[in-house]
Short mmCIF file of C-alpha atoms in Angstrom, two decimals:
data_model
loop_
_atom_site.label_atom_id
_atom_site.label_comp_id
_atom_site.label_asym_id
_atom_site.label_seq_id
_atom_site.Cartn_x
_atom_site.Cartn_y
_atom_site.Cartn_z
CA PHE A 258 -24.68 -17.52 -0.79
CA ASP A 259 -25.77 -21.00 -1.98
CA THR A 260 -23.65 -24.20 -2.19
CA PHE A 261 -24.16 -26.75 -4.82
CA PRO A 262 -22.41 -30.01 -4.36
CA GLU A 263 -21.33 -31.76 -7.59
CA THR A 264 -19.53 -34.93 -8.55
CA HIS A 265 -16.69 -32.96 -9.70
CA GLY A 266 -16.18 -30.62 -7.03
CA ILE A 267 -18.36 -27.78 -5.30
CA THR A 268 -19.97 -24.75 -6.78
CA PHE A 269 -20.57 -21.42 -4.87
CA ARG A 270 -22.94 -18.78 -6.05
CA ILE A 271 -22.34 -15.57 -4.32
CA GLN A 272 -23.89 -12.29 -4.77
CA ILE A 273 -22.18 -9.08 -3.38
CA SER A 274 -22.86 -5.35 -3.53
CA VAL A 275 -19.82 -3.25 -4.42
CA LYS A 276 -19.14 0.52 -4.77
CA GLU A 277 -18.02 1.38 -8.27
CA LEU A 278 -16.01 4.22 -9.51
CA LEU A 279 -18.86 6.77 -9.55
CA ASP A 280 -20.03 5.73 -5.98
CA THR A 281 -23.01 3.60 -7.40
CA ASP A 282 -23.80 0.30 -5.98
CA VAL A 283 -23.08 -2.60 -8.40
CA LEU A 284 -24.58 -6.15 -7.69
CA LEU A 285 -22.01 -8.68 -8.63
CA LYS A 286 -23.23 -12.34 -9.21
CA LEU A 287 -20.10 -14.63 -8.91
CA LEU A 288 -20.10 -18.39 -9.57
CA PHE A 289 -17.16 -20.12 -8.21
CA HIS A 290 -16.64 -23.86 -9.17
CA LEU A 291 -14.01 -25.50 -7.09
CA PRO A 292 -12.53 -28.55 -8.63
CA VAL A 293 -11.91 -31.64 -6.48
CA ASN A 294 -8.19 -30.83 -6.04
CA TYR A 295 -8.81 -27.13 -5.12
CA PRO A 296 -6.75 -25.19 -3.89
CA SER A 297 -3.93 -26.84 -5.89
CA THR A 298 -6.10 -26.20 -9.04
CA LEU A 299 -7.65 -22.77 -9.87
CA PRO A 300 -11.44 -22.49 -9.53
CA ASP A 301 -13.67 -21.82 -12.56
CA ILE A 302 -15.12 -18.28 -12.17
CA SER A 303 -18.12 -16.66 -13.86
CA VAL A 304 -19.21 -13.08 -13.37
CA SER A 305 -22.43 -11.33 -14.25
CA SER A 306 -24.06 -8.04 -13.42
CA ASP A 307 -27.00 -6.14 -14.60
CA GLN A 308 -25.07 -2.93 -14.17
CA LEU A 309 -21.96 -3.92 -16.13
CA THR A 310 -21.47 -4.66 -19.74
CA ARG A 311 -20.28 -8.10 -21.01
CA ALA A 312 -16.76 -6.69 -21.65
CA GLN A 313 -16.53 -5.22 -18.03
CA CYS A 314 -17.73 -8.65 -16.55
CA MET A 315 -15.02 -10.26 -18.55
CA ASP A 316 -12.59 -7.71 -17.06
CA VAL A 317 -13.67 -8.72 -13.53
CA LYS A 318 -13.29 -12.44 -14.39
CA ASP A 319 -9.75 -11.98 -15.88
CA LYS A 320 -8.58 -9.99 -12.93
CA LEU A 321 -10.10 -12.43 -10.40
CA LEU A 322 -8.29 -15.33 -12.14
CA GLU A 323 -4.98 -13.25 -12.09
CA GLN A 324 -5.49 -12.75 -8.20
CA ALA A 325 -6.34 -16.48 -7.89
CA LYS A 326 -3.06 -17.54 -9.36
CA LYS A 327 -1.16 -15.59 -6.57
CA HIS A 328 -3.03 -17.81 -4.09
CA LEU A 329 -2.59 -21.19 -5.65
CA SER A 330 -2.35 -23.98 -3.06
CA GLU A 331 -4.26 -22.11 -0.31
CA PRO A 332 -8.00 -21.53 0.08
CA MET A 333 -8.64 -18.14 -1.89
CA VAL A 334 -12.45 -17.48 -2.30
CA HIS A 335 -12.54 -15.38 0.76
CA ASP A 336 -9.56 -13.41 -0.32
CA LEU A 337 -10.78 -12.98 -3.95
CA LEU A 338 -14.08 -11.52 -2.50
CA LEU A 339 -12.27 -9.10 -0.28
CA TRP A 340 -10.09 -8.17 -3.34
CA ILE A 341 -12.93 -7.39 -5.58
CA GLN A 342 -14.86 -5.46 -3.05
CA GLN A 343 -11.98 -3.07 -2.57
CA ASP A 344 -10.63 -2.92 -6.17
CA LEU A 345 -13.73 -3.15 -8.57
CA LYS A 346 -13.59 0.50 -9.26
CA TYR A 347 -10.06 0.02 -10.57
CA VAL A 348 -10.69 -3.11 -12.55
CA ILE A 349 -13.55 -2.27 -14.89
CA ARG A 350 -12.81 -0.45 -17.87
CA GLN A 351 -14.57 2.94 -17.99
CA PRO A 352 -15.85 4.80 -21.10
CA ALA A 353 -13.53 7.61 -20.25
CA THR A 354 -10.67 6.95 -17.64
CA VAL A 355 -9.79 9.00 -14.68
CA CYS A 356 -6.48 9.52 -16.31
CA ASN A 357 -6.87 10.52 -19.95
CA GLU A 358 -3.52 10.71 -21.73
CA LYS A 359 -5.11 13.26 -24.09
CA THR A 360 -5.45 15.85 -21.40
CA THR A 361 -3.16 18.82 -21.89
CA LEU A 362 -1.51 21.05 -19.38
CA SER A 363 -3.41 23.95 -20.80
CA GLU A 364 -6.57 22.42 -19.28
CA GLY A 365 -4.96 22.58 -15.92
CA THR A 366 -4.35 18.87 -15.50
CA SER A 367 -1.97 16.18 -16.72
CA THR A 368 -1.29 12.51 -16.43
CA GLU A 369 0.62 13.39 -13.40
CA ASP A 370 -2.75 13.72 -11.64
CA CYS A 371 -3.04 9.97 -11.47
CA ILE A 372 0.43 9.61 -9.83
CA TRP A 373 -0.13 8.72 -6.07
CA MET A 374 2.26 8.05 -3.19
CA LEU A 375 1.98 5.59 -0.36
CA LEU A 376 4.08 5.37 2.73
CA LEU A 377 3.89 2.19 4.78
CA HIS A 378 5.53 1.21 8.12
CA LEU A 379 6.23 -2.45 9.01
CA ASP A 380 6.75 -3.65 12.46
CA HIS A 381 9.38 -6.46 11.58
CA MET A 382 10.62 -8.80 9.05
CA ARG A 383 11.52 -12.28 10.32
CA ALA A 384 12.49 -13.70 6.69
CA LYS A 385 14.12 -10.52 5.55
CA ALA A 386 15.70 -11.77 2.40
CA LYS A 387 12.51 -13.35 1.05
CA TYR A 388 10.35 -10.49 2.23
CA VAL A 389 12.43 -7.93 0.46
CA LYS A 390 12.61 -9.87 -2.72
CA THR A 391 8.93 -10.10 -2.57
CA VAL A 392 8.31 -6.45 -2.31
CA GLU A 393 10.98 -5.67 -5.23
CA LYS A 394 8.95 -8.16 -7.32
CA TRP A 395 5.53 -6.48 -6.74
CA ALA A 396 6.96 -2.96 -7.29
CA SER A 397 8.45 -4.22 -10.54
CA GLU A 398 5.31 -5.91 -11.73
CA LEU A 399 3.07 -2.79 -10.76
CA LYS A 400 5.65 -0.34 -12.29
CA LEU A 401 6.06 1.44 -8.80
CA THR A 402 9.03 3.39 -7.94
CA GLY A 403 10.31 4.39 -4.52
CA ARG A 404 12.38 3.12 -1.47
CA LEU A 405 12.26 0.16 1.03
CA MET A 406 13.97 1.80 3.89
CA PHE A 407 15.74 0.39 6.97
CA MET A 408 17.02 2.53 9.80
CA GLY A 409 17.58 0.77 13.08
CA LYS A 410 14.29 -1.02 13.87
CA ILE A 411 12.32 1.27 11.65
CA ILE A 412 11.09 -0.28 8.21
CA LEU A 413 9.38 1.91 5.79
CA ILE A 414 8.11 1.44 2.25
CA LEU A 415 7.63 4.57 -0.02
CA LEU A 416 5.90 4.04 -3.26
CA GLN A 417 4.99 6.13 -6.17
CA GLY A 418 2.79 5.11 -9.27
CA ASP A 419 -0.46 4.84 -10.85
CA ARG A 420 -3.27 5.02 -8.19
CA SER A 421 -4.77 1.82 -9.28
CA ASN A 422 -1.49 0.11 -9.03
CA ILE A 423 -0.84 1.52 -5.44
CA LYS A 424 -4.19 0.08 -4.51
CA GLU A 425 -3.33 -3.41 -6.05
CA TYR A 426 0.00 -3.32 -3.99
CA LEU A 427 -1.73 -2.67 -0.85
CA ILE A 428 -4.21 -5.49 -1.28
CA LEU A 429 -1.21 -7.74 -2.34
CA HIS A 430 0.72 -6.92 0.79
CA LYS A 431 -2.18 -7.38 3.08
CA THR A 432 -3.53 -10.75 1.46
CA SER A 433 -0.15 -12.71 0.67
CA LYS A 434 2.02 -14.72 2.81
CA VAL A 435 5.10 -12.44 2.86
CA ASP A 436 6.83 -13.35 6.23
CA VAL A 437 7.06 -16.26 8.62
CA ASP A 438 5.75 -16.39 12.26
CA SER A 439 7.73 -17.25 15.38
CA SER A 440 7.50 -20.95 14.53
CA GLY A 441 8.88 -20.41 10.88
CA LYS A 442 5.45 -20.99 9.35
CA LYS A 443 4.52 -18.58 6.34
CA CYS A 444 2.09 -15.86 7.36
CA LYS A 445 0.38 -12.87 6.04
CA GLU A 446 1.45 -9.25 7.11
CA LYS A 447 -0.67 -8.23 10.13
CA MET A 448 1.43 -5.44 11.60
CA MET A 449 1.52 -3.02 8.62
CA SER A 450 0.23 0.52 8.90
CA VAL A 451 -0.53 3.02 6.16
CA LEU A 452 1.19 6.25 7.29
CA CYS A 453 0.17 8.27 4.17
CA GLU A 454 -1.67 7.61 1.00
CA THR A 455 -1.93 10.85 -1.24
CA LYS A 456 -1.60 12.30 -4.76
CA VAL A 457 1.94 13.32 -5.66
CA GLN A 458 2.05 17.08 -5.50
CA SER A 459 4.34 19.35 -7.76
CA GLN A 460 6.95 19.81 -4.99
CA HIS A 461 7.52 16.26 -4.60
CA LYS A 462 10.28 14.59 -6.56
CA ARG A 463 9.40 11.54 -8.52
CA PHE A 464 11.66 8.58 -7.95
CA GLN A 465 12.85 6.81 -11.26
CA THR A 466 13.60 3.44 -9.61
CA PHE A 467 12.74 1.27 -6.75
CA GLU A 468 15.51 0.69 -4.36
CA VAL A 469 16.33 -1.03 -1.06
CA LYS A 470 18.36 1.23 1.26
CA GLU A 471 19.76 0.98 4.76
CA TYR A 472 20.53 4.08 6.68
CA SER A 473 22.79 4.14 9.90
CA THR A 474 21.23 7.42 11.36
CA LEU A 475 18.02 9.29 11.42
CA ASP A 476 19.66 12.15 9.67
CA GLU A 477 20.48 9.98 6.69
CA LEU A 478 16.81 8.86 6.49
CA GLN A 479 15.71 12.52 6.71
CA LYS A 480 17.86 13.46 3.89
CA GLU A 481 16.21 10.71 1.71
CA PHE A 482 12.86 12.35 2.49
CA GLU A 483 14.33 15.87 1.85
CA THR A 484 15.67 14.98 -1.51
CA ALA A 485 12.17 13.62 -2.46
CA GLY A 486 10.55 16.91 -1.35
CA LEU A 487 8.95 15.23 1.62
CA THR A 488 10.56 16.98 4.53
CA SER A 489 7.26 17.92 6.31
CA LEU A 490 6.05 14.40 5.78
CA PHE A 491 9.17 13.00 7.54
CA PHE A 492 8.89 15.28 10.61
CA GLU A 493 5.14 14.60 10.82
CA LEU A 494 5.23 10.76 10.64
CA VAL A 495 8.72 9.34 11.33
CA PRO A 496 10.03 10.55 14.62
CA PRO A 497 6.91 9.29 16.41
CA LEU A 498 7.89 5.83 15.26
CA LEU A 499 10.95 6.02 17.59
CA LYS A 500 8.95 6.32 20.70
#
């Protein structure tokens, strides 16, 4: 990338190659103008690409600015680049979306095809109340349902929802300061593992809400998974966490 010093801040011109929905490479040309009081003030962003339409470039710019607001008061350009590299395929509007609401059951598919499930394991939560509130907020904003589950030292997050929103959640959780370190300073989640990310199957029960629940025994936790039609997933992934 190139850097252009200016009287009113700094401008970065960055070109990155990103895999798009149909696995073709898209060359994005991004211009970040960082004002003097950045990062307390959002950067100006412009987006262009020979492979995308003007409307799609506008979509990318709007989403980048949305992400930038989440990182206000902290350096954000690197996080924004990581985000767009992972999420471009879910950001740009396609001529025909993957999940077409007009699709009928007689064609063998339905809008349910776009519902995905994510199971995460967290090592710990130091600032538990704030952490839980943040997870609830993200689930609500992204219209995700499921459970934040505590059982002894085990912490699991089970989410269901639109695949693009599941991806968005993952990026948020990896790039936001959700907890505090041993000295009480805000920090990002570095000890989260993705146990499972898959399409919701017909035998799985759809959660209607997102709830935070505590279980006193492994049996209680197992019953939660059984109720959701996820018994085999439980036995495959949860007992090893106790070792």
